[in-house]
Amino acid sequence: MKPTWIGFVNELLGKRYRIASILIVAALTAGSAYAQAKPKLIPAWDASNETSVDRIDHGSWQNLLDRYLRVHSSGINRFDYAALKASAKDITGLADYLAHLQGLDPREYSRAEQKAYWINFYNALTVQVVLEAYPVDSIRDISDSFLGGLMFSGPWEDVVAHVAGLDLTLDDIEHGILRPIYRDNRIHYAVNCASLGCPNLLPTAFTAANTETLLDTGSREYVNHPRGVDFVDDDFIVISSIYDWFVEDFDGSEEGAIKHLIQYADKELAERLRNFEGSVDYDYDWGLNQP
């Protein structure tokens, strides 16, 4: 039966309404794929060999950091994706480093060695994900799925690696391995999401020997920078959305987040936070951390 003109118009309007609905959902959920993810252990990765004294070589990643990470006067480190994309040699170097990590089974190493492995792996994968899509304004613009791209969900749920025969997403590494296994809220200062609002990508590759020092360094740098906590006035502060999205890692409350900030704040900031009784708001800049 041929559709009537009225039927055709109704069908067209129906499609428009469906598209409009998707766009409305997109606006309401922009960035939510990264935000508020719960730690949920992936049991397959909950194993280690504490008798192992073997070390994983992260020298190739260190070379890339030395060449392309820019320590910026703003206090926000920048990664020069454009310069890296122009170097076929270093693009190959990044791919070779990631292939090396994917050729290992981290469960054959100690927990300390694994922690450094997963942090470096996450950060190097993030650089590769951005590099493949570059130029982009934000990592949220990158996604393998049409709907994901439409909703600015970013690449965190896309499969980006294969280790020991298992697929891995960036979310798997952060929320399925690092957060639930180590239960260390300083992880948020180590894994970098390629954004200006994110804690810095540090200029030193993580190793089992330096991880604790670097986690403390990252924590203090971020907390004492305005994107971590910013006093608008004595009665109003803006703190990073990290402390809202992942509040359960900070004792599950705004008060817990403030206590965490005090722990890593410099003396003057810590004193202001201890005496603070005003309002708290949250903010995050998703602009790409490029020069």
PDB file of C-alpha atoms in Angstrom:
ATOM      1  CA  MET A   1       0.000   0.000   0.000  1.00  0.00           C
ATOM      2  CA  LYS A   2       1.442   3.371  -0.999  1.00  0.00           C
ATOM      3  CA  PRO A   3       1.864   5.779   1.922  1.00  0.00           C
ATOM      4  CA  THR A   4      -0.369   8.815   1.893  1.00  0.00           C
ATOM      5  CA  TRP A   5       1.083  12.313   1.949  1.00  0.00           C
ATOM      6  CA  ILE A   6      -0.106  12.758   5.539  1.00  0.00           C
ATOM      7  CA  GLY A   7       1.472   9.463   6.473  1.00  0.00           C
ATOM      8  CA  PHE A   8       4.757  10.502   4.884  1.00  0.00           C
ATOM      9  CA  VAL A   9       4.764  13.789   6.807  1.00  0.00           C
ATOM     10  CA  ASN A  10       3.987  12.002  10.067  1.00  0.00           C
ATOM     11  CA  GLU A  11       6.802   9.525   9.441  1.00  0.00           C
ATOM     12  CA  LEU A  12       9.230  12.352   8.714  1.00  0.00           C
ATOM     13  CA  LEU A  13       8.191  14.229  11.851  1.00  0.00           C
ATOM     14  CA  GLY A  14       8.565  11.042  13.832  1.00  0.00           C
ATOM     15  CA  LYS A  15      12.179  10.710  12.677  1.00  0.00           C
ATOM     16  CA  ARG A  16      12.818  14.333  13.534  1.00  0.00           C
ATOM     17  CA  TYR A  17      11.370  13.857  16.994  1.00  0.00           C
ATOM     18  CA  ARG A  18      13.575  10.803  17.500  1.00  0.00           C
ATOM     19  CA  ILE A  19      16.645  12.736  16.378  1.00  0.00           C
ATOM     20  CA  ALA A  20      15.669  15.637  18.631  1.00  0.00           C
ATOM     21  CA  SER A  21      15.306  13.246  21.552  1.00  0.00           C
ATOM     22  CA  ILE A  22      18.776  11.853  20.941  1.00  0.00           C
ATOM     23  CA  LEU A  23      20.216  15.366  20.800  1.00  0.00           C
ATOM     24  CA  ILE A  24      18.500  16.312  24.050  1.00  0.00           C
ATOM     25  CA  VAL A  25      19.909  13.228  25.746  1.00  0.00           C
ATOM     26  CA  ALA A  26      23.306  14.104  24.287  1.00  0.00           C
ATOM     27  CA  ALA A  27      23.194  17.563  25.815  1.00  0.00           C
ATOM     28  CA  LEU A  28      22.150  16.243  29.187  1.00  0.00           C
ATOM     29  CA  THR A  29      24.731  13.465  29.320  1.00  0.00           C
ATOM     30  CA  ALA A  30      27.756  15.129  27.736  1.00  0.00           C
ATOM     31  CA  GLY A  31      30.857  13.866  29.474  1.00  0.00           C
ATOM     32  CA  SER A  32      28.935  11.474  31.697  1.00  0.00           C
ATOM     33  CA  ALA A  33      30.658   8.387  30.301  1.00  0.00           C
ATOM     34  CA  TYR A  34      33.873   9.469  31.975  1.00  0.00           C
ATOM     35  CA  ALA A  35      32.156  10.829  35.046  1.00  0.00           C
ATOM     36  CA  GLN A  36      30.787   8.837  37.968  1.00  0.00           C
ATOM     37  CA  ALA A  37      32.231   5.480  36.904  1.00  0.00           C
ATOM     38  CA  LYS A  38      32.206   3.000  39.783  1.00  0.00           C
ATOM     39  CA  PRO A  39      35.212   0.832  40.595  1.00  0.00           C
ATOM     40  CA  LYS A  40      34.286  -2.733  39.673  1.00  0.00           C
ATOM     41  CA  LEU A  41      37.012  -5.342  39.839  1.00  0.00           C
ATOM     42  CA  ILE A  42      37.685  -7.439  36.756  1.00  0.00           C
ATOM     43  CA  PRO A  43      38.569 -10.715  38.527  1.00  0.00           C
ATOM     44  CA  ALA A  44      40.846 -11.960  35.744  1.00  0.00           C
ATOM     45  CA  TRP A  45      43.374  -9.249  36.596  1.00  0.00           C
ATOM     46  CA  ASP A  46      43.372  -9.774  40.345  1.00  0.00           C
ATOM     47  CA  ALA A  47      46.579 -11.826  40.505  1.00  0.00           C
ATOM     48  CA  SER A  48      50.286 -11.185  40.919  1.00  0.00           C
ATOM     49  CA  ASN A  49      53.626 -12.884  41.525  1.00  0.00           C
ATOM     50  CA  GLU A  50      55.091 -11.289  44.613  1.00  0.00           C
ATOM     51  CA  THR A  51      58.234 -13.422  44.353  1.00  0.00           C
ATOM     52  CA  SER A  52      59.108 -11.821  41.009  1.00  0.00           C
ATOM     53  CA  VAL A  53      61.935  -9.297  40.940  1.00  0.00           C
ATOM     54  CA  ASP A  54      61.594  -8.681  37.199  1.00  0.00           C
ATOM     55  CA  ARG A  55      61.218  -5.113  36.004  1.00  0.00           C
ATOM     56  CA  ILE A  56      59.299  -3.750  33.015  1.00  0.00           C
ATOM     57  CA  ASP A  57      61.203  -1.326  30.804  1.00  0.00           C
ATOM     58  CA  HIS A  58      59.385   1.991  30.311  1.00  0.00           C
ATOM     59  CA  GLY A  59      62.344   3.731  28.682  1.00  0.00           C
ATOM     60  CA  SER A  60      60.541   4.214  25.371  1.00  0.00           C
ATOM     61  CA  TRP A  61      57.681   6.019  27.109  1.00  0.00           C
ATOM     62  CA  GLN A  62      60.183   8.178  29.000  1.00  0.00           C
ATOM     63  CA  ASN A  63      61.815   9.159  25.690  1.00  0.00           C
ATOM     64  CA  LEU A  64      58.442  10.294  24.328  1.00  0.00           C
ATOM     65  CA  LEU A  65      57.692  12.282  27.463  1.00  0.00           C
ATOM     66  CA  ASP A  66      61.106  13.937  27.218  1.00  0.00           C
ATOM     67  CA  ARG A  67      60.451  14.957  23.616  1.00  0.00           C
ATOM     68  CA  TYR A  68      56.800  15.947  23.594  1.00  0.00           C
ATOM     69  CA  LEU A  69      55.618  16.860  27.092  1.00  0.00           C
ATOM     70  CA  ARG A  70      55.778  20.598  27.729  1.00  0.00           C
ATOM     71  CA  VAL A  71      55.943  21.845  31.311  1.00  0.00           C
ATOM     72  CA  HIS A  72      53.844  25.011  31.038  1.00  0.00           C
ATOM     73  CA  SER A  73      54.026  28.217  33.064  1.00  0.00           C
ATOM     74  CA  SER A  74      50.287  27.913  33.808  1.00  0.00           C
ATOM     75  CA  GLY A  75      50.994  24.840  35.913  1.00  0.00           C
ATOM     76  CA  ILE A  76      49.177  22.624  33.389  1.00  0.00           C
ATOM     77  CA  ASN A  77      51.512  20.353  31.444  1.00  0.00           C
ATOM     78  CA  ARG A  78      50.824  20.122  27.697  1.00  0.00           C
ATOM     79  CA  PHE A  79      51.477  17.294  25.273  1.00  0.00           C
ATOM     80  CA  ASP A  80      52.553  18.276  21.769  1.00  0.00           C
ATOM     81  CA  TYR A  81      50.378  15.924  19.732  1.00  0.00           C
ATOM     82  CA  ALA A  82      51.004  17.909  16.537  1.00  0.00           C
ATOM     83  CA  ALA A  83      54.771  17.499  16.805  1.00  0.00           C
ATOM     84  CA  LEU A  84      54.479  13.795  17.567  1.00  0.00           C
ATOM     85  CA  LYS A  85      52.082  13.279  14.667  1.00  0.00           C
ATOM     86  CA  ALA A  86      54.706  14.815  12.379  1.00  0.00           C
ATOM     87  CA  SER A  87      57.339  12.270  13.425  1.00  0.00           C
ATOM     88  CA  ALA A  88      56.901   8.890  11.765  1.00  0.00           C
ATOM     89  CA  LYS A  89      59.802   7.549  13.819  1.00  0.00           C
ATOM     90  CA  ASP A  90      58.246   8.440  17.152  1.00  0.00           C
ATOM     91  CA  ILE A  91      54.775   7.323  16.106  1.00  0.00           C
ATOM     92  CA  THR A  92      56.378   3.948  15.478  1.00  0.00           C
ATOM     93  CA  GLY A  93      58.151   4.219  18.820  1.00  0.00           C
ATOM     94  CA  LEU A  94      54.843   4.738  20.615  1.00  0.00           C
ATOM     95  CA  ALA A  95      53.252   1.829  18.764  1.00  0.00           C
ATOM     96  CA  ASP A  96      56.238  -0.396  19.581  1.00  0.00           C
ATOM     97  CA  TYR A  97      56.067   0.534  23.271  1.00  0.00           C
ATOM     98  CA  LEU A  98      52.358  -0.280  23.429  1.00  0.00           C
ATOM     99  CA  ALA A  99      52.965  -3.538  21.563  1.00  0.00           C
ATOM    100  CA  HIS A 100      55.670  -4.390  24.103  1.00  0.00           C
ATOM    101  CA  LEU A 101      53.278  -3.836  27.014  1.00  0.00           C
ATOM    102  CA  GLN A 102      50.562  -5.853  25.294  1.00  0.00           C
ATOM    103  CA  GLY A 103      53.001  -8.711  24.816  1.00  0.00           C
ATOM    104  CA  LEU A 104      53.430  -9.076  28.573  1.00  0.00           C
ATOM    105  CA  ASP A 105      51.202 -10.676  31.170  1.00  0.00           C
ATOM    106  CA  PRO A 106      51.337  -8.206  34.078  1.00  0.00           C
ATOM    107  CA  ARG A 107      50.074 -10.876  36.474  1.00  0.00           C
ATOM    108  CA  GLU A 108      53.523 -12.456  36.309  1.00  0.00           C
ATOM    109  CA  TYR A 109      54.928  -9.390  38.084  1.00  0.00           C
ATOM    110  CA  SER A 110      54.577  -7.951  41.580  1.00  0.00           C
ATOM    111  CA  ARG A 111      51.725  -5.617  42.507  1.00  0.00           C
ATOM    112  CA  ALA A 112      54.119  -2.666  42.653  1.00  0.00           C
ATOM    113  CA  GLU A 113      55.439  -3.410  39.164  1.00  0.00           C
ATOM    114  CA  GLN A 114      51.889  -3.841  37.893  1.00  0.00           C
ATOM    115  CA  LYS A 115      50.780  -0.489  39.309  1.00  0.00           C
ATOM    116  CA  ALA A 116      53.428   1.365  37.309  1.00  0.00           C
ATOM    117  CA  TYR A 117      52.672  -0.787  34.257  1.00  0.00           C
ATOM    118  CA  TRP A 118      48.963   0.027  34.264  1.00  0.00           C
ATOM    119  CA  ILE A 119      49.464   3.770  34.853  1.00  0.00           C
ATOM    120  CA  ASN A 120      51.997   4.140  32.030  1.00  0.00           C
ATOM    121  CA  PHE A 121      49.903   1.903  29.785  1.00  0.00           C
ATOM    122  CA  TYR A 122      46.789   4.034  30.367  1.00  0.00           C
ATOM    123  CA  ASN A 123      48.621   7.284  29.683  1.00  0.00           C
ATOM    124  CA  ALA A 124      50.390   6.016  26.556  1.00  0.00           C
ATOM    125  CA  LEU A 125      47.141   4.555  25.203  1.00  0.00           C
ATOM    126  CA  THR A 126      45.411   7.894  25.785  1.00  0.00           C
ATOM    127  CA  VAL A 127      48.109   9.695  23.810  1.00  0.00           C
ATOM    128  CA  GLN A 128      47.710   7.171  20.990  1.00  0.00           C
ATOM    129  CA  VAL A 129      43.907   7.544  20.972  1.00  0.00           C
ATOM    130  CA  VAL A 130      44.190  11.333  20.701  1.00  0.00           C
ATOM    131  CA  LEU A 131      46.981  11.102  18.148  1.00  0.00           C
ATOM    132  CA  GLU A 132      44.926   8.897  15.826  1.00  0.00           C
ATOM    133  CA  ALA A 133      42.064  11.419  15.810  1.00  0.00           C
ATOM    134  CA  TYR A 134      44.160  14.595  15.943  1.00  0.00           C
ATOM    135  CA  PRO A 135      43.411  17.434  15.411  1.00  0.00           C
ATOM    136  CA  VAL A 136      40.533  17.516  17.900  1.00  0.00           C
ATOM    137  CA  ASP A 137      39.447  20.089  20.467  1.00  0.00           C
ATOM    138  CA  SER A 138      38.636  17.578  23.188  1.00  0.00           C
ATOM    139  CA  ILE A 139      39.089  13.897  23.905  1.00  0.00           C
ATOM    140  CA  ARG A 140      35.308  13.738  24.354  1.00  0.00           C
ATOM    141  CA  ASP A 141      34.990  14.204  20.595  1.00  0.00           C
ATOM    142  CA  ILE A 142      36.619  10.806  20.005  1.00  0.00           C
ATOM    143  CA  SER A 143      34.612   7.585  19.995  1.00  0.00           C
ATOM    144  CA  ASP A 144      34.364   4.429  17.904  1.00  0.00           C
ATOM    145  CA  SER A 145      30.569   4.412  18.112  1.00  0.00           C
ATOM    146  CA  PHE A 146      28.281   6.862  16.309  1.00  0.00           C
ATOM    147  CA  LEU A 147      26.058   7.275  19.344  1.00  0.00           C
ATOM    148  CA  GLY A 148      29.058   7.690  21.603  1.00  0.00           C
ATOM    149  CA  GLY A 149      30.472  10.417  19.395  1.00  0.00           C
ATOM    150  CA  LEU A 150      27.093  12.126  19.254  1.00  0.00           C
ATOM    151  CA  MET A 151      26.851  12.093  23.032  1.00  0.00           C
ATOM    152  CA  PHE A 152      30.430  13.295  23.578  1.00  0.00           C
ATOM    153  CA  SER A 153      31.098  10.144  25.577  1.00  0.00           C
ATOM    154  CA  GLY A 154      34.735   9.927  24.582  1.00  0.00           C
ATOM    155  CA  PRO A 155      36.845   6.812  23.942  1.00  0.00           C
ATOM    156  CA  TRP A 156      36.851   5.321  27.431  1.00  0.00           C
ATOM    157  CA  GLU A 157      34.594   2.381  26.612  1.00  0.00           C
ATOM    158  CA  ASP A 158      36.229   1.605  23.259  1.00  0.00           C
ATOM    159  CA  VAL A 159      38.505  -1.440  23.088  1.00  0.00           C
ATOM    160  CA  VAL A 160      42.015   0.003  22.706  1.00  0.00           C
ATOM    161  CA  ALA A 161      44.304  -2.885  23.697  1.00  0.00           C
ATOM    162  CA  HIS A 162      44.622  -6.656  24.058  1.00  0.00           C
ATOM    163  CA  VAL A 163      46.622  -8.183  26.902  1.00  0.00           C
ATOM    164  CA  ALA A 164      46.961 -11.887  27.659  1.00  0.00           C
ATOM    165  CA  GLY A 165      44.178 -12.626  25.202  1.00  0.00           C
ATOM    166  CA  LEU A 166      41.733 -10.175  26.799  1.00  0.00           C
ATOM    167  CA  ASP A 167      40.295  -6.978  25.361  1.00  0.00           C
ATOM    168  CA  LEU A 168      40.891  -3.809  27.340  1.00  0.00           C
ATOM    169  CA  THR A 169      39.272  -0.385  27.395  1.00  0.00           C
ATOM    170  CA  LEU A 170      40.609   2.658  29.206  1.00  0.00           C
ATOM    171  CA  ASP A 171      37.731   2.255  31.665  1.00  0.00           C
ATOM    172  CA  ASP A 172      38.803  -1.340  32.291  1.00  0.00           C
ATOM    173  CA  ILE A 173      42.278  -0.184  33.287  1.00  0.00           C
ATOM    174  CA  GLU A 174      41.137   2.654  35.540  1.00  0.00           C
ATOM    175  CA  HIS A 175      37.897   1.375  37.042  1.00  0.00           C
ATOM    176  CA  GLY A 176      38.309  -2.387  36.685  1.00  0.00           C
ATOM    177  CA  ILE A 177      41.964  -2.724  37.687  1.00  0.00           C
ATOM    178  CA  LEU A 178      43.682   0.291  39.244  1.00  0.00           C
ATOM    179  CA  ARG A 179      40.934   1.663  41.474  1.00  0.00           C
ATOM    180  CA  PRO A 180      39.509  -1.602  42.866  1.00  0.00           C
ATOM    181  CA  ILE A 181      42.837  -3.417  43.307  1.00  0.00           C
ATOM    182  CA  TYR A 182      44.919  -0.617  44.814  1.00  0.00           C
ATOM    183  CA  ARG A 183      42.178   1.431  46.531  1.00  0.00           C
ATOM    184  CA  ASP A 184      44.409   4.486  46.305  1.00  0.00           C
ATOM    185  CA  ASN A 185      42.639   7.749  45.515  1.00  0.00           C
ATOM    186  CA  ARG A 186      45.934   9.181  44.291  1.00  0.00           C
ATOM    187  CA  ILE A 187      45.361   7.108  41.143  1.00  0.00           C
ATOM    188  CA  HIS A 188      43.254  10.045  39.935  1.00  0.00           C
ATOM    189  CA  TYR A 189      46.425  12.161  39.875  1.00  0.00           C
ATOM    190  CA  ALA A 190      48.316   9.569  37.851  1.00  0.00           C
ATOM    191  CA  VAL A 191      46.064   8.590  34.936  1.00  0.00           C
ATOM    192  CA  ASN A 192      45.723  11.435  32.464  1.00  0.00           C
ATOM    193  CA  CYS A 193      42.642  12.062  30.305  1.00  0.00           C
ATOM    194  CA  ALA A 194      44.331  14.521  27.924  1.00  0.00           C
ATOM    195  CA  SER A 195      42.354  17.494  29.271  1.00  0.00           C
ATOM    196  CA  LEU A 196      43.244  20.865  30.772  1.00  0.00           C
ATOM    197  CA  GLY A 197      41.111  20.117  33.831  1.00  0.00           C
ATOM    198  CA  CYS A 198      42.878  16.814  34.455  1.00  0.00           C
ATOM    199  CA  PRO A 199      45.840  16.299  36.801  1.00  0.00           C
ATOM    200  CA  ASN A 200      49.107  16.669  34.928  1.00  0.00           C
ATOM    201  CA  LEU A 201      50.654  14.053  32.726  1.00  0.00           C
ATOM    202  CA  LEU A 202      53.898  13.879  34.688  1.00  0.00           C
ATOM    203  CA  PRO A 203      57.271  14.235  32.945  1.00  0.00           C
ATOM    204  CA  THR A 204      58.595  11.067  34.572  1.00  0.00           C
ATOM    205  CA  ALA A 205      57.455   7.566  33.650  1.00  0.00           C
ATOM    206  CA  PHE A 206      56.183   5.502  36.560  1.00  0.00           C
ATOM    207  CA  THR A 207      58.262   2.623  37.900  1.00  0.00           C
ATOM    208  CA  ALA A 208      57.848   0.372  40.915  1.00  0.00           C
ATOM    209  CA  ALA A 209      60.598   2.399  42.607  1.00  0.00           C
ATOM    210  CA  ASN A 210      59.166   5.882  42.061  1.00  0.00           C
ATOM    211  CA  THR A 211      55.391   5.342  42.042  1.00  0.00           C
ATOM    212  CA  GLU A 212      54.762   6.470  45.627  1.00  0.00           C
ATOM    213  CA  THR A 213      56.824   9.628  45.160  1.00  0.00           C
ATOM    214  CA  LEU A 214      55.135  10.480  41.868  1.00  0.00           C
ATOM    215  CA  LEU A 215      51.646   9.889  43.269  1.00  0.00           C
ATOM    216  CA  ASP A 216      52.347  12.319  46.092  1.00  0.00           C
ATOM    217  CA  THR A 217      53.878  14.821  43.665  1.00  0.00           C
ATOM    218  CA  GLY A 218      50.860  14.639  41.379  1.00  0.00           C
ATOM    219  CA  SER A 219      48.462  15.011  44.303  1.00  0.00           C
ATOM    220  CA  ARG A 220      50.154  18.112  45.673  1.00  0.00           C
ATOM    221  CA  GLU A 221      50.556  19.760  42.271  1.00  0.00           C
ATOM    222  CA  TYR A 222      46.876  19.368  41.495  1.00  0.00           C
ATOM    223  CA  VAL A 223      45.387  20.253  44.862  1.00  0.00           C
ATOM    224  CA  ASN A 224      47.473  23.430  45.050  1.00  0.00           C
ATOM    225  CA  HIS A 225      46.518  24.540  41.527  1.00  0.00           C
ATOM    226  CA  PRO A 226      43.266  26.504  40.917  1.00  0.00           C
ATOM    227  CA  ARG A 227      41.808  23.645  38.862  1.00  0.00           C
ATOM    228  CA  GLY A 228      42.048  21.493  41.992  1.00  0.00           C
ATOM    229  CA  VAL A 229      40.636  24.017  44.445  1.00  0.00           C
ATOM    230  CA  ASP A 230      39.953  27.710  43.888  1.00  0.00           C
ATOM    231  CA  PHE A 231      38.727  30.158  46.524  1.00  0.00           C
ATOM    232  CA  VAL A 232      36.364  32.542  44.751  1.00  0.00           C
ATOM    233  CA  ASP A 233      35.907  34.296  48.088  1.00  0.00           C
ATOM    234  CA  ASP A 234      35.838  33.294  51.748  1.00  0.00           C
ATOM    235  CA  ASP A 235      32.364  31.780  51.388  1.00  0.00           C
ATOM    236  CA  PHE A 236      32.616  30.064  48.022  1.00  0.00           C
ATOM    237  CA  ILE A 237      35.075  27.611  46.508  1.00  0.00           C
ATOM    238  CA  VAL A 238      35.191  25.772  43.193  1.00  0.00           C
ATOM    239  CA  ILE A 239      36.878  22.375  43.251  1.00  0.00           C
ATOM    240  CA  SER A 240      37.533  19.846  40.520  1.00  0.00           C
ATOM    241  CA  SER A 241      34.640  17.688  39.375  1.00  0.00           C
ATOM    242  CA  ILE A 242      36.910  14.722  40.094  1.00  0.00           C
ATOM    243  CA  TYR A 243      35.873  15.060  43.746  1.00  0.00           C
ATOM    244  CA  ASP A 244      32.235  14.836  42.710  1.00  0.00           C
ATOM    245  CA  TRP A 245      32.448  12.145  40.012  1.00  0.00           C
ATOM    246  CA  PHE A 246      34.560   9.838  42.179  1.00  0.00           C
ATOM    247  CA  VAL A 247      33.339  10.946  45.591  1.00  0.00           C
ATOM    248  CA  GLU A 248      33.346   7.374  46.931  1.00  0.00           C
ATOM    249  CA  ASP A 249      37.150   7.442  46.622  1.00  0.00           C
ATOM    250  CA  PHE A 250      37.157  10.444  48.963  1.00  0.00           C
ATOM    251  CA  ASP A 251      35.217   8.965  51.884  1.00  0.00           C
ATOM    252  CA  GLY A 252      31.942   9.267  49.986  1.00  0.00           C
ATOM    253  CA  SER A 253      31.160  12.877  50.847  1.00  0.00           C
ATOM    254  CA  GLU A 254      31.986  16.493  50.142  1.00  0.00           C
ATOM    255  CA  GLU A 255      33.434  16.699  53.643  1.00  0.00           C
ATOM    256  CA  GLY A 256      35.683  13.760  52.833  1.00  0.00           C
ATOM    257  CA  ALA A 257      36.880  15.504  49.679  1.00  0.00           C
ATOM    258  CA  ILE A 258      37.714  18.642  51.678  1.00  0.00           C
ATOM    259  CA  LYS A 259      39.685  16.556  54.199  1.00  0.00           C
ATOM    260  CA  HIS A 260      41.603  15.037  51.293  1.00  0.00           C
ATOM    261  CA  LEU A 261      42.365  18.491  49.919  1.00  0.00           C
ATOM    262  CA  ILE A 262      43.650  19.599  53.305  1.00  0.00           C
ATOM    263  CA  GLN A 263      45.958  16.581  53.415  1.00  0.00           C
ATOM    264  CA  TYR A 264      47.797  17.666  50.267  1.00  0.00           C
ATOM    265  CA  ALA A 265      47.327  21.436  50.421  1.00  0.00           C
ATOM    266  CA  ASP A 266      50.141  23.836  51.205  1.00  0.00           C
ATOM    267  CA  LYS A 267      50.034  25.432  54.651  1.00  0.00           C
ATOM    268  CA  GLU A 268      48.069  28.568  53.759  1.00  0.00           C
ATOM    269  CA  LEU A 269      45.512  26.747  51.607  1.00  0.00           C
ATOM    270  CA  ALA A 270      45.092  24.004  54.194  1.00  0.00           C
ATOM    271  CA  GLU A 271      44.317  26.586  56.873  1.00  0.00           C
ATOM    272  CA  ARG A 272      41.682  28.278  54.699  1.00  0.00           C
ATOM    273  CA  LEU A 273      40.073  24.928  53.977  1.00  0.00           C
ATOM    274  CA  ARG A 274      39.968  23.969  57.663  1.00  0.00           C
ATOM    275  CA  ASN A 275      38.082  27.179  58.444  1.00  0.00           C
ATOM    276  CA  PHE A 276      35.847  27.063  55.379  1.00  0.00           C
ATOM    277  CA  GLU A 277      32.085  26.844  55.991  1.00  0.00           C
ATOM    278  CA  GLY A 278      30.696  28.182  52.729  1.00  0.00           C
ATOM    279  CA  SER A 279      29.381  26.756  49.466  1.00  0.00           C
ATOM    280  CA  VAL A 280      31.152  24.352  47.112  1.00  0.00           C
ATOM    281  CA  ASP A 281      30.771  24.105  43.350  1.00  0.00           C
ATOM    282  CA  TYR A 282      32.518  21.800  40.855  1.00  0.00           C
ATOM    283  CA  ASP A 283      34.165  22.490  37.512  1.00  0.00           C
ATOM    284  CA  TYR A 284      36.290  20.752  34.879  1.00  0.00           C
ATOM    285  CA  ASP A 285      37.869  21.924  31.619  1.00  0.00           C
ATOM    286  CA  TRP A 286      37.634  19.304  28.851  1.00  0.00           C
ATOM    287  CA  GLY A 287      39.809  21.284  26.429  1.00  0.00           C
ATOM    288  CA  LEU A 288      42.663  19.233  24.976  1.00  0.00           C
ATOM    289  CA  ASN A 289      45.966  19.540  26.868  1.00  0.00           C
ATOM    290  CA  GLN A 290      47.917  20.663  23.818  1.00  0.00           C
ATOM    291  CA  PRO A 291      50.365  23.582  23.650  1.00  0.00           C
TER     292      PRO A 291
END
